[in-house]
Amino acid sequence: MGTIITCAITGGGDTVSRHPRIPVTPKEIADAAIAAASAGAAIVHLHARDPETGQQSRDPELFAESVSLIRDSKIDVIINISCGMAGDLILRENLEDGIAGLGTDLLGPIDRLRHLERLCRDDRLRPEICTLDCGSMNFGDGDLIYLSPATYLRPMAKHIRQLGIKPELEVFELGHLAFVRKMVAEGLIDGEPLIQFCLGIPGGAPAEPFVLDAFRQLAPAKSNWSAFAIGRDEMRFVPLAVAQGGNVRVGLEDNLYLEKGVYADNHTLVERAAGLIRGIGGYVLSPAETRQKLGLRQPNV
């Protein structure tokens, strides 16, 4: 059985000051995605960043520009768009002044998908996959809470389906995975679910092999799953996921270094992951093979 490599190109975290080559502009993001695809990534996972500040952006036109540049390159790669923005609640220190503090970014369920709607206006830009973060959680050990309640997730899943996009169901703890099972049982997810196990994020499930095994056991029997761990655990979890029949994700969103003191690029992380997969007798799936495995349509390019 072959393995899908996803490359998470840039993320939305505050990494620009910590790495000299974090992709920021639409062209930089597209170029990094093209290089990752050339190195063996079947899927590229995209966020947008403000070209002026480097911070995460929800601007639909920035997403559209990155996707357009990737499609124009004619490289065959599956595009996965982040829908994890607009769920950040930063608590005020003094709650008598209100709950939401500086930096809070909250929108309702359908408003969180406006950038997808923009992409779907042009079938050439329609992504094959988008993420859906399947629960709320403390994010880190500070005052940030990521809000994604059940009353948001159900209408978001329905709207994503109406747009003709397959959701990648992001789970950061076992309770999120239990809700995935509930959405599958309720008929909100078409076909075999695609699930991403997200490990090592402070506030979520730790990056431990026994945790990966627990996630795998709780996942629906007929599902495709992928796993990643952040930072120094990223590459450690590549063979662990493959050995359990899963797929993998790497990229600068999750890890900045190829080895101690050596900055990574997206394509070098993909190359390292592909080498690990082949080194244990595995096979890296192409985009065409990945579409067949996940039941995805061929994009109109």
PDB file of C-alpha atoms in Angstrom:
ATOM      1  CA  MET A   1       0.000   0.000   0.000  1.00  0.00           C
ATOM      2  CA  GLY A   2       1.359   3.398  -0.970  1.00  0.00           C
ATOM      3  CA  THR A   3       1.714   6.467   1.227  1.00  0.00           C
ATOM      4  CA  ILE A   4       0.415   9.985   0.566  1.00  0.00           C
ATOM      5  CA  ILE A   5       2.742  12.848   1.483  1.00  0.00           C
ATOM      6  CA  THR A   6       1.075  16.168   2.306  1.00  0.00           C
ATOM      7  CA  CYS A   7       3.259  19.270   2.593  1.00  0.00           C
ATOM      8  CA  ALA A   8       1.955  22.097   4.821  1.00  0.00           C
ATOM      9  CA  ILE A   9       3.658  25.031   3.140  1.00  0.00           C
ATOM     10  CA  THR A  10       3.518  28.001   5.487  1.00  0.00           C
ATOM     11  CA  GLY A  11       0.833  27.811   8.199  1.00  0.00           C
ATOM     12  CA  GLY A  12      -0.393  30.854  10.057  1.00  0.00           C
ATOM     13  CA  GLY A  13       1.827  30.818  13.118  1.00  0.00           C
ATOM     14  CA  ASP A  14       4.386  33.432  14.109  1.00  0.00           C
ATOM     15  CA  THR A  15       7.296  31.717  12.349  1.00  0.00           C
ATOM     16  CA  VAL A  16       8.475  34.475   9.992  1.00  0.00           C
ATOM     17  CA  SER A  17      10.824  35.858  12.665  1.00  0.00           C
ATOM     18  CA  ARG A  18      12.155  32.364  13.413  1.00  0.00           C
ATOM     19  CA  HIS A  19      13.116  31.195   9.910  1.00  0.00           C
ATOM     20  CA  PRO A  20      14.674  33.189   7.050  1.00  0.00           C
ATOM     21  CA  ARG A  21      12.687  31.530   4.253  1.00  0.00           C
ATOM     22  CA  ILE A  22       9.074  31.194   5.432  1.00  0.00           C
ATOM     23  CA  PRO A  23       6.884  31.661   2.324  1.00  0.00           C
ATOM     24  CA  VAL A  24       4.802  34.830   2.723  1.00  0.00           C
ATOM     25  CA  THR A  25       3.695  36.281  -0.606  1.00  0.00           C
ATOM     26  CA  PRO A  26       1.380  34.348  -2.932  1.00  0.00           C
ATOM     27  CA  LYS A  27       4.303  33.779  -5.311  1.00  0.00           C
ATOM     28  CA  GLU A  28       6.573  32.503  -2.543  1.00  0.00           C
ATOM     29  CA  ILE A  29       3.821  30.164  -1.326  1.00  0.00           C
ATOM     30  CA  ALA A  30       3.124  28.924  -4.856  1.00  0.00           C
ATOM     31  CA  ASP A  31       6.822  28.437  -5.629  1.00  0.00           C
ATOM     32  CA  ALA A  32       7.294  26.464  -2.404  1.00  0.00           C
ATOM     33  CA  ALA A  33       4.236  24.333  -3.204  1.00  0.00           C
ATOM     34  CA  ILE A  34       5.530  23.597  -6.707  1.00  0.00           C
ATOM     35  CA  ALA A  35       8.947  22.616  -5.311  1.00  0.00           C
ATOM     36  CA  ALA A  36       7.310  20.369  -2.688  1.00  0.00           C
ATOM     37  CA  ALA A  37       5.207  18.679  -5.374  1.00  0.00           C
ATOM     38  CA  SER A  38       8.311  18.138  -7.505  1.00  0.00           C
ATOM     39  CA  ALA A  39       9.959  16.489  -4.490  1.00  0.00           C
ATOM     40  CA  GLY A  40       7.118  14.005  -4.039  1.00  0.00           C
ATOM     41  CA  ALA A  41       4.233  15.696  -2.202  1.00  0.00           C
ATOM     42  CA  ALA A  42       0.889  14.628  -3.665  1.00  0.00           C
ATOM     43  CA  ILE A  43      -0.982  17.261  -1.619  1.00  0.00           C
ATOM     44  CA  VAL A  44      -0.028  20.808  -0.644  1.00  0.00           C
ATOM     45  CA  HIS A  45      -1.805  22.435   2.289  1.00  0.00           C
ATOM     46  CA  LEU A  46      -2.090  26.207   1.931  1.00  0.00           C
ATOM     47  CA  HIS A  47      -2.630  29.166   4.233  1.00  0.00           C
ATOM     48  CA  ALA A  48      -2.366  32.806   3.170  1.00  0.00           C
ATOM     49  CA  ARG A  49      -0.196  35.490   4.751  1.00  0.00           C
ATOM     50  CA  ASP A  50      -0.331  39.259   4.535  1.00  0.00           C
ATOM     51  CA  PRO A  51       2.580  40.215   2.230  1.00  0.00           C
ATOM     52  CA  GLU A  52       3.249  43.341   4.293  1.00  0.00           C
ATOM     53  CA  THR A  53       3.217  41.901   7.823  1.00  0.00           C
ATOM     54  CA  GLY A  54       3.781  38.180   7.263  1.00  0.00           C
ATOM     55  CA  GLN A  55       0.858  37.410   9.559  1.00  0.00           C
ATOM     56  CA  GLN A  56      -1.929  34.963   8.731  1.00  0.00           C
ATOM     57  CA  SER A  57      -4.606  36.385   6.437  1.00  0.00           C
ATOM     58  CA  ARG A  58      -8.162  35.425   5.515  1.00  0.00           C
ATOM     59  CA  ASP A  59      -8.084  37.531   2.319  1.00  0.00           C
ATOM     60  CA  PRO A  60      -9.723  35.391  -0.412  1.00  0.00           C
ATOM     61  CA  GLU A  61      -7.724  37.125  -3.140  1.00  0.00           C
ATOM     62  CA  LEU A  62      -4.419  36.044  -1.601  1.00  0.00           C
ATOM     63  CA  PHE A  63      -5.603  32.437  -1.656  1.00  0.00           C
ATOM     64  CA  ALA A  64      -6.811  32.857  -5.233  1.00  0.00           C
ATOM     65  CA  GLU A  65      -3.444  34.235  -6.362  1.00  0.00           C
ATOM     66  CA  SER A  66      -1.477  31.356  -4.822  1.00  0.00           C
ATOM     67  CA  VAL A  67      -3.787  28.709  -6.287  1.00  0.00           C
ATOM     68  CA  SER A  68      -3.782  30.396  -9.708  1.00  0.00           C
ATOM     69  CA  LEU A  69       0.027  30.401  -9.805  1.00  0.00           C
ATOM     70  CA  ILE A  70       0.159  26.714  -8.884  1.00  0.00           C
ATOM     71  CA  ARG A  71      -2.422  25.799 -11.534  1.00  0.00           C
ATOM     72  CA  ASP A  72      -0.576  27.926 -14.126  1.00  0.00           C
ATOM     73  CA  SER A  73       2.600  25.942 -13.476  1.00  0.00           C
ATOM     74  CA  LYS A  74       0.856  22.818 -14.847  1.00  0.00           C
ATOM     75  CA  ILE A  75       2.426  20.706 -12.129  1.00  0.00           C
ATOM     76  CA  ASP A  76       0.111  17.940 -10.970  1.00  0.00           C
ATOM     77  CA  VAL A  77      -0.618  18.432  -7.269  1.00  0.00           C
ATOM     78  CA  ILE A  78      -3.737  18.273  -5.089  1.00  0.00           C
ATOM     79  CA  ILE A  79      -4.586  21.543  -3.345  1.00  0.00           C
ATOM     80  CA  ASN A  80      -5.783  21.540   0.257  1.00  0.00           C
ATOM     81  CA  ILE A  81      -6.951  24.918   1.605  1.00  0.00           C
ATOM     82  CA  SER A  82      -6.938  25.780   5.304  1.00  0.00           C
ATOM     83  CA  CYS A  83     -10.252  26.722   6.898  1.00  0.00           C
ATOM     84  CA  GLY A  84      -8.799  26.952  10.385  1.00  0.00           C
ATOM     85  CA  MET A  85      -8.897  30.741  10.619  1.00  0.00           C
ATOM     86  CA  ALA A  86     -11.402  32.966  12.475  1.00  0.00           C
ATOM     87  CA  GLY A  87     -11.737  30.735  15.529  1.00  0.00           C
ATOM     88  CA  ASP A  88      -9.302  32.489  17.874  1.00  0.00           C
ATOM     89  CA  LEU A  89     -10.603  33.789  21.207  1.00  0.00           C
ATOM     90  CA  ILE A  90      -7.968  35.556  23.284  1.00  0.00           C
ATOM     91  CA  LEU A  91      -9.272  36.095  26.787  1.00  0.00           C
ATOM     92  CA  ARG A  92      -8.909  39.462  28.470  1.00  0.00           C
ATOM     93  CA  GLU A  93      -6.878  39.463  31.660  1.00  0.00           C
ATOM     94  CA  ASN A  94      -9.697  41.307  33.426  1.00  0.00           C
ATOM     95  CA  LEU A  95     -12.968  39.639  32.418  1.00  0.00           C
ATOM     96  CA  GLU A  96     -14.966  42.495  33.943  1.00  0.00           C
ATOM     97  CA  ASP A  97     -14.018  44.445  30.781  1.00  0.00           C
ATOM     98  CA  GLY A  98     -15.461  41.742  28.532  1.00  0.00           C
ATOM     99  CA  ILE A  99     -14.271  38.367  27.325  1.00  0.00           C
ATOM    100  CA  ALA A 100     -12.569  38.948  23.960  1.00  0.00           C
ATOM    101  CA  GLY A 101      -9.161  40.571  24.142  1.00  0.00           C
ATOM    102  CA  LEU A 102      -6.753  42.064  21.609  1.00  0.00           C
ATOM    103  CA  GLY A 103      -6.003  39.642  18.768  1.00  0.00           C
ATOM    104  CA  THR A 104      -9.329  37.811  18.907  1.00  0.00           C
ATOM    105  CA  ASP A 105     -10.464  36.740  15.434  1.00  0.00           C
ATOM    106  CA  LEU A 106     -13.916  35.143  15.439  1.00  0.00           C
ATOM    107  CA  LEU A 107     -16.428  34.621  12.639  1.00  0.00           C
ATOM    108  CA  GLY A 108     -19.535  32.496  12.283  1.00  0.00           C
ATOM    109  CA  PRO A 109     -19.435  29.107  10.567  1.00  0.00           C
ATOM    110  CA  ILE A 110     -20.222  30.072   6.973  1.00  0.00           C
ATOM    111  CA  ASP A 111     -18.177  33.272   7.111  1.00  0.00           C
ATOM    112  CA  ARG A 112     -15.153  31.090   7.882  1.00  0.00           C
ATOM    113  CA  LEU A 113     -15.560  29.595   4.403  1.00  0.00           C
ATOM    114  CA  ARG A 114     -15.788  32.790   2.308  1.00  0.00           C
ATOM    115  CA  HIS A 115     -12.338  32.229   0.787  1.00  0.00           C
ATOM    116  CA  LEU A 116     -13.509  28.799  -0.401  1.00  0.00           C
ATOM    117  CA  GLU A 117     -16.533  30.388  -2.043  1.00  0.00           C
ATOM    118  CA  ARG A 118     -14.210  32.806  -3.851  1.00  0.00           C
ATOM    119  CA  LEU A 119     -12.073  29.949  -5.176  1.00  0.00           C
ATOM    120  CA  CYS A 120     -15.115  27.972  -6.288  1.00  0.00           C
ATOM    121  CA  ARG A 121     -16.322  30.840  -8.486  1.00  0.00           C
ATOM    122  CA  ASP A 122     -13.611  29.740 -10.928  1.00  0.00           C
ATOM    123  CA  ASP A 123     -13.611  25.979 -11.385  1.00  0.00           C
ATOM    124  CA  ARG A 124      -9.913  26.125 -12.266  1.00  0.00           C
ATOM    125  CA  LEU A 125      -9.202  27.387  -8.729  1.00  0.00           C
ATOM    126  CA  ARG A 126     -11.563  25.054  -6.882  1.00  0.00           C
ATOM    127  CA  PRO A 127      -9.497  23.084  -4.333  1.00  0.00           C
ATOM    128  CA  GLU A 128      -9.969  19.356  -4.086  1.00  0.00           C
ATOM    129  CA  ILE A 129      -9.621  19.364  -0.274  1.00  0.00           C
ATOM    130  CA  CYS A 130     -10.075  21.807   2.607  1.00  0.00           C
ATOM    131  CA  THR A 131      -9.493  21.390   6.333  1.00  0.00           C
ATOM    132  CA  LEU A 132     -12.179  21.278   9.012  1.00  0.00           C
ATOM    133  CA  ASP A 133     -10.916  21.530  12.601  1.00  0.00           C
ATOM    134  CA  CYS A 134     -13.216  19.153  14.475  1.00  0.00           C
ATOM    135  CA  GLY A 135     -13.385  20.668  17.945  1.00  0.00           C
ATOM    136  CA  SER A 136     -12.433  23.447  20.318  1.00  0.00           C
ATOM    137  CA  MET A 137      -9.277  23.413  22.428  1.00  0.00           C
ATOM    138  CA  ASN A 138      -6.862  25.400  24.534  1.00  0.00           C
ATOM    139  CA  PHE A 139      -4.132  26.402  22.086  1.00  0.00           C
ATOM    140  CA  GLY A 140      -0.876  26.596  23.953  1.00  0.00           C
ATOM    141  CA  ASP A 141      -0.549  27.378  27.646  1.00  0.00           C
ATOM    142  CA  GLY A 142      -1.616  31.020  27.451  1.00  0.00           C
ATOM    143  CA  ASP A 143      -4.942  32.759  26.962  1.00  0.00           C
ATOM    144  CA  LEU A 144      -5.809  31.543  23.424  1.00  0.00           C
ATOM    145  CA  ILE A 145      -8.801  29.255  22.959  1.00  0.00           C
ATOM    146  CA  TYR A 146      -9.626  27.912  19.503  1.00  0.00           C
ATOM    147  CA  LEU A 147     -13.400  27.705  19.091  1.00  0.00           C
ATOM    148  CA  SER A 148     -14.964  25.156  16.763  1.00  0.00           C
ATOM    149  CA  PRO A 149     -18.193  23.936  18.416  1.00  0.00           C
ATOM    150  CA  ALA A 150     -20.554  21.279  17.088  1.00  0.00           C
ATOM    151  CA  THR A 151     -23.095  23.949  16.142  1.00  0.00           C
ATOM    152  CA  TYR A 152     -20.488  25.373  13.741  1.00  0.00           C
ATOM    153  CA  LEU A 153     -19.068  22.106  12.445  1.00  0.00           C
ATOM    154  CA  ARG A 154     -22.316  20.654  11.140  1.00  0.00           C
ATOM    155  CA  PRO A 155     -23.230  23.621   8.884  1.00  0.00           C
ATOM    156  CA  MET A 156     -19.602  23.971   7.782  1.00  0.00           C
ATOM    157  CA  ALA A 157     -19.503  20.298   6.745  1.00  0.00           C
ATOM    158  CA  LYS A 158     -22.730  20.734   4.787  1.00  0.00           C
ATOM    159  CA  HIS A 159     -21.482  23.888   3.054  1.00  0.00           C
ATOM    160  CA  ILE A 160     -18.153  22.293   2.147  1.00  0.00           C
ATOM    161  CA  ARG A 161     -20.049  19.399   0.584  1.00  0.00           C
ATOM    162  CA  GLN A 162     -22.235  21.839  -1.397  1.00  0.00           C
ATOM    163  CA  LEU A 163     -19.068  23.453  -2.756  1.00  0.00           C
ATOM    164  CA  GLY A 164     -17.879  20.083  -4.062  1.00  0.00           C
ATOM    165  CA  ILE A 165     -14.804  19.882  -1.817  1.00  0.00           C
ATOM    166  CA  LYS A 166     -13.660  16.953   0.333  1.00  0.00           C
ATOM    167  CA  PRO A 167     -13.028  17.939   3.969  1.00  0.00           C
ATOM    168  CA  GLU A 168      -9.860  16.841   5.699  1.00  0.00           C
ATOM    169  CA  LEU A 169     -11.043  16.351   9.272  1.00  0.00           C
ATOM    170  CA  GLU A 170      -8.407  17.747  11.630  1.00  0.00           C
ATOM    171  CA  VAL A 171      -8.355  16.116  15.069  1.00  0.00           C
ATOM    172  CA  PHE A 172      -6.145  17.396  17.883  1.00  0.00           C
ATOM    173  CA  GLU A 173      -7.473  15.137  20.646  1.00  0.00           C
ATOM    174  CA  LEU A 174      -9.589  12.010  21.003  1.00  0.00           C
ATOM    175  CA  GLY A 175     -12.789  13.956  21.664  1.00  0.00           C
ATOM    176  CA  HIS A 176     -12.450  15.541  18.229  1.00  0.00           C
ATOM    177  CA  LEU A 177     -12.168  12.099  16.674  1.00  0.00           C
ATOM    178  CA  ALA A 178     -15.274  10.950  18.538  1.00  0.00           C
ATOM    179  CA  PHE A 179     -17.150  13.855  16.946  1.00  0.00           C
ATOM    180  CA  VAL A 180     -15.832  12.832  13.528  1.00  0.00           C
ATOM    181  CA  ARG A 181     -17.476   9.451  14.076  1.00  0.00           C
ATOM    182  CA  LYS A 182     -20.703  11.229  14.970  1.00  0.00           C
ATOM    183  CA  MET A 183     -20.631  13.357  11.791  1.00  0.00           C
ATOM    184  CA  VAL A 184     -19.987  10.232   9.708  1.00  0.00           C
ATOM    185  CA  ALA A 185     -22.928   8.472  11.400  1.00  0.00           C
ATOM    186  CA  GLU A 186     -25.144  11.499  10.711  1.00  0.00           C
ATOM    187  CA  GLY A 187     -24.309  11.381   6.998  1.00  0.00           C
ATOM    188  CA  LEU A 188     -22.486  14.724   6.973  1.00  0.00           C
ATOM    189  CA  ILE A 189     -19.362  13.264   5.338  1.00  0.00           C
ATOM    190  CA  ASP A 190     -19.547  11.734   1.855  1.00  0.00           C
ATOM    191  CA  GLY A 191     -17.461   8.694   0.991  1.00  0.00           C
ATOM    192  CA  GLU A 192     -14.631   7.444   3.149  1.00  0.00           C
ATOM    193  CA  PRO A 193     -13.610  10.183   5.591  1.00  0.00           C
ATOM    194  CA  LEU A 194     -10.169  11.771   5.291  1.00  0.00           C
ATOM    195  CA  ILE A 195      -8.751  12.408   8.770  1.00  0.00           C
ATOM    196  CA  GLN A 196      -5.599  14.217   9.910  1.00  0.00           C
ATOM    197  CA  PHE A 197      -4.150  13.308  13.317  1.00  0.00           C
ATOM    198  CA  CYS A 198      -2.433  16.437  14.685  1.00  0.00           C
ATOM    199  CA  LEU A 199       0.014  15.576  17.471  1.00  0.00           C
ATOM    200  CA  GLY A 200       2.260  17.562  19.751  1.00  0.00           C
ATOM    201  CA  ILE A 201       0.399  20.880  19.627  1.00  0.00           C
ATOM    202  CA  PRO A 202       0.430  22.354  23.155  1.00  0.00           C
ATOM    203  CA  GLY A 203      -3.087  21.936  24.525  1.00  0.00           C
ATOM    204  CA  GLY A 204      -3.775  18.908  22.317  1.00  0.00           C
ATOM    205  CA  ALA A 205      -2.726  15.269  22.193  1.00  0.00           C
ATOM    206  CA  PRO A 206       0.989  14.663  22.863  1.00  0.00           C
ATOM    207  CA  ALA A 207       3.323  13.262  20.219  1.00  0.00           C
ATOM    208  CA  GLU A 208       3.672   9.751  21.602  1.00  0.00           C
ATOM    209  CA  PRO A 209       3.451   6.442  19.709  1.00  0.00           C
ATOM    210  CA  PHE A 210       0.718   5.091  22.018  1.00  0.00           C
ATOM    211  CA  VAL A 211      -1.378   8.192  21.266  1.00  0.00           C
ATOM    212  CA  LEU A 212      -1.054   7.575  17.528  1.00  0.00           C
ATOM    213  CA  ASP A 213      -2.205   3.997  18.106  1.00  0.00           C
ATOM    214  CA  ALA A 214      -5.228   5.211  20.108  1.00  0.00           C
ATOM    215  CA  PHE A 215      -6.198   7.631  17.350  1.00  0.00           C
ATOM    216  CA  ARG A 216      -5.898   4.884  14.750  1.00  0.00           C
ATOM    217  CA  GLN A 217      -8.090   2.549  16.775  1.00  0.00           C
ATOM    218  CA  LEU A 218     -10.820   5.155  17.276  1.00  0.00           C
ATOM    219  CA  ALA A 219     -10.900   6.254  13.616  1.00  0.00           C
ATOM    220  CA  PRO A 220     -13.782   4.869  11.531  1.00  0.00           C
ATOM    221  CA  ALA A 221     -12.853   1.499  10.054  1.00  0.00           C
ATOM    222  CA  LYS A 222     -13.339   2.726   6.495  1.00  0.00           C
ATOM    223  CA  SER A 223     -11.304   5.927   6.497  1.00  0.00           C
ATOM    224  CA  ASN A 224      -8.084   7.347   5.122  1.00  0.00           C
ATOM    225  CA  TRP A 225      -5.919   8.916   7.772  1.00  0.00           C
ATOM    226  CA  SER A 226      -2.710  10.860   7.952  1.00  0.00           C
ATOM    227  CA  ALA A 227      -0.619  11.914  10.923  1.00  0.00           C
ATOM    228  CA  PHE A 228       1.938  14.554  11.762  1.00  0.00           C
ATOM    229  CA  ALA A 229       3.841  15.721  14.818  1.00  0.00           C
ATOM    230  CA  ILE A 230       5.394  19.134  15.214  1.00  0.00           C
ATOM    231  CA  GLY A 231       8.990  20.248  15.650  1.00  0.00           C
ATOM    232  CA  ARG A 232      11.679  17.649  16.290  1.00  0.00           C
ATOM    233  CA  ASP A 233       9.044  14.882  16.332  1.00  0.00           C
ATOM    234  CA  GLU A 234       7.996  15.494  12.726  1.00  0.00           C
ATOM    235  CA  MET A 235      10.293  12.962  11.070  1.00  0.00           C
ATOM    236  CA  ARG A 236      10.064  10.487  13.955  1.00  0.00           C
ATOM    237  CA  PHE A 237       6.364  10.065  13.199  1.00  0.00           C
ATOM    238  CA  VAL A 238       6.760   9.448   9.471  1.00  0.00           C
ATOM    239  CA  PRO A 239       7.759   5.760   9.764  1.00  0.00           C
ATOM    240  CA  LEU A 240       5.430   5.320  12.761  1.00  0.00           C
ATOM    241  CA  ALA A 241       2.424   6.428  10.705  1.00  0.00           C
ATOM    242  CA  VAL A 242       3.441   4.384   7.668  1.00  0.00           C
ATOM    243  CA  ALA A 243       3.916   1.260   9.793  1.00  0.00           C
ATOM    244  CA  GLN A 244       0.319   1.580  11.022  1.00  0.00           C
ATOM    245  CA  GLY A 245      -1.087   2.004   7.514  1.00  0.00           C
ATOM    246  CA  GLY A 246      -1.385   5.788   7.550  1.00  0.00           C
ATOM    247  CA  ASN A 247      -0.233   8.694   5.427  1.00  0.00           C
ATOM    248  CA  VAL A 248       2.064  11.539   6.468  1.00  0.00           C
ATOM    249  CA  ARG A 249       2.354  15.305   6.559  1.00  0.00           C
ATOM    250  CA  VAL A 250       5.499  17.423   6.747  1.00  0.00           C
ATOM    251  CA  GLY A 251       6.282  21.063   5.985  1.00  0.00           C
ATOM    252  CA  LEU A 252       7.317  24.412   7.422  1.00  0.00           C
ATOM    253  CA  GLU A 253       3.935  24.890   9.077  1.00  0.00           C
ATOM    254  CA  ASP A 254       4.893  22.142  11.523  1.00  0.00           C
ATOM    255  CA  ASN A 255       8.692  22.127  11.695  1.00  0.00           C
ATOM    256  CA  LEU A 256      11.418  24.623  10.775  1.00  0.00           C
ATOM    257  CA  TYR A 257      14.528  22.432  10.847  1.00  0.00           C
ATOM    258  CA  LEU A 258      15.940  19.614   8.756  1.00  0.00           C
ATOM    259  CA  GLU A 259      18.324  18.803  11.603  1.00  0.00           C
ATOM    260  CA  LYS A 260      19.703  20.664  14.584  1.00  0.00           C
ATOM    261  CA  GLY A 261      20.873  24.106  13.459  1.00  0.00           C
ATOM    262  CA  VAL A 262      19.953  23.525   9.791  1.00  0.00           C
ATOM    263  CA  TYR A 263      16.904  25.338   8.463  1.00  0.00           C
ATOM    264  CA  ALA A 264      14.575  23.250   6.337  1.00  0.00           C
ATOM    265  CA  ASP A 265      12.646  24.131   3.203  1.00  0.00           C
ATOM    266  CA  ASN A 266       9.396  22.478   2.267  1.00  0.00           C
ATOM    267  CA  HIS A 267      10.939  20.446  -0.524  1.00  0.00           C
ATOM    268  CA  THR A 268      13.808  19.203   1.657  1.00  0.00           C
ATOM    269  CA  LEU A 269      11.318  18.020   4.289  1.00  0.00           C
ATOM    270  CA  VAL A 270       9.350  16.186   1.591  1.00  0.00           C
ATOM    271  CA  GLU A 271      12.546  14.618   0.257  1.00  0.00           C
ATOM    272  CA  ARG A 272      13.503  13.461   3.761  1.00  0.00           C
ATOM    273  CA  ALA A 273      10.027  11.981   4.370  1.00  0.00           C
ATOM    274  CA  ALA A 274      10.022  10.222   0.994  1.00  0.00           C
ATOM    275  CA  GLY A 275      13.442   8.728   1.782  1.00  0.00           C
ATOM    276  CA  LEU A 276      12.194   7.430   5.136  1.00  0.00           C
ATOM    277  CA  ILE A 277       9.131   5.870   3.496  1.00  0.00           C
ATOM    278  CA  ARG A 278      11.199   4.146   0.824  1.00  0.00           C
ATOM    279  CA  GLY A 279      13.784   3.136   3.399  1.00  0.00           C
ATOM    280  CA  ILE A 280      11.253   0.940   5.205  1.00  0.00           C
ATOM    281  CA  GLY A 281      10.033  -0.595   1.951  1.00  0.00           C
ATOM    282  CA  GLY A 282       7.183   1.812   1.283  1.00  0.00           C
ATOM    283  CA  TYR A 283       5.991   3.535  -1.847  1.00  0.00           C
ATOM    284  CA  VAL A 284       5.126   7.230  -2.295  1.00  0.00           C
ATOM    285  CA  LEU A 285       1.838   7.802  -4.093  1.00  0.00           C
ATOM    286  CA  SER A 286       1.590  10.223  -7.005  1.00  0.00           C
ATOM    287  CA  PRO A 287      -1.181  12.851  -7.188  1.00  0.00           C
ATOM    288  CA  ALA A 288      -3.078  10.685  -9.696  1.00  0.00           C
ATOM    289  CA  GLU A 289      -2.862   7.646  -7.414  1.00  0.00           C
ATOM    290  CA  THR A 290      -3.869   9.798  -4.448  1.00  0.00           C
ATOM    291  CA  ARG A 291      -6.984  11.056  -6.255  1.00  0.00           C
ATOM    292  CA  GLN A 292      -7.999   7.487  -6.919  1.00  0.00           C
ATOM    293  CA  LYS A 293      -7.389   6.486  -3.293  1.00  0.00           C
ATOM    294  CA  LEU A 294      -9.339   9.432  -1.842  1.00  0.00           C
ATOM    295  CA  GLY A 295     -12.080   9.560  -4.491  1.00  0.00           C
ATOM    296  CA  LEU A 296     -11.163  13.044  -5.701  1.00  0.00           C
ATOM    297  CA  ARG A 297     -12.060  14.562  -9.039  1.00  0.00           C
ATOM    298  CA  GLN A 298      -9.414  15.708 -11.525  1.00  0.00           C
ATOM    299  CA  PRO A 299      -9.196  19.531 -11.374  1.00  0.00           C
ATOM    300  CA  ASN A 300     -10.181  21.653 -14.379  1.00  0.00           C
ATOM    301  CA  VAL A 301      -6.821  23.184 -15.275  1.00  0.00           C
TER     302      VAL A 301
END
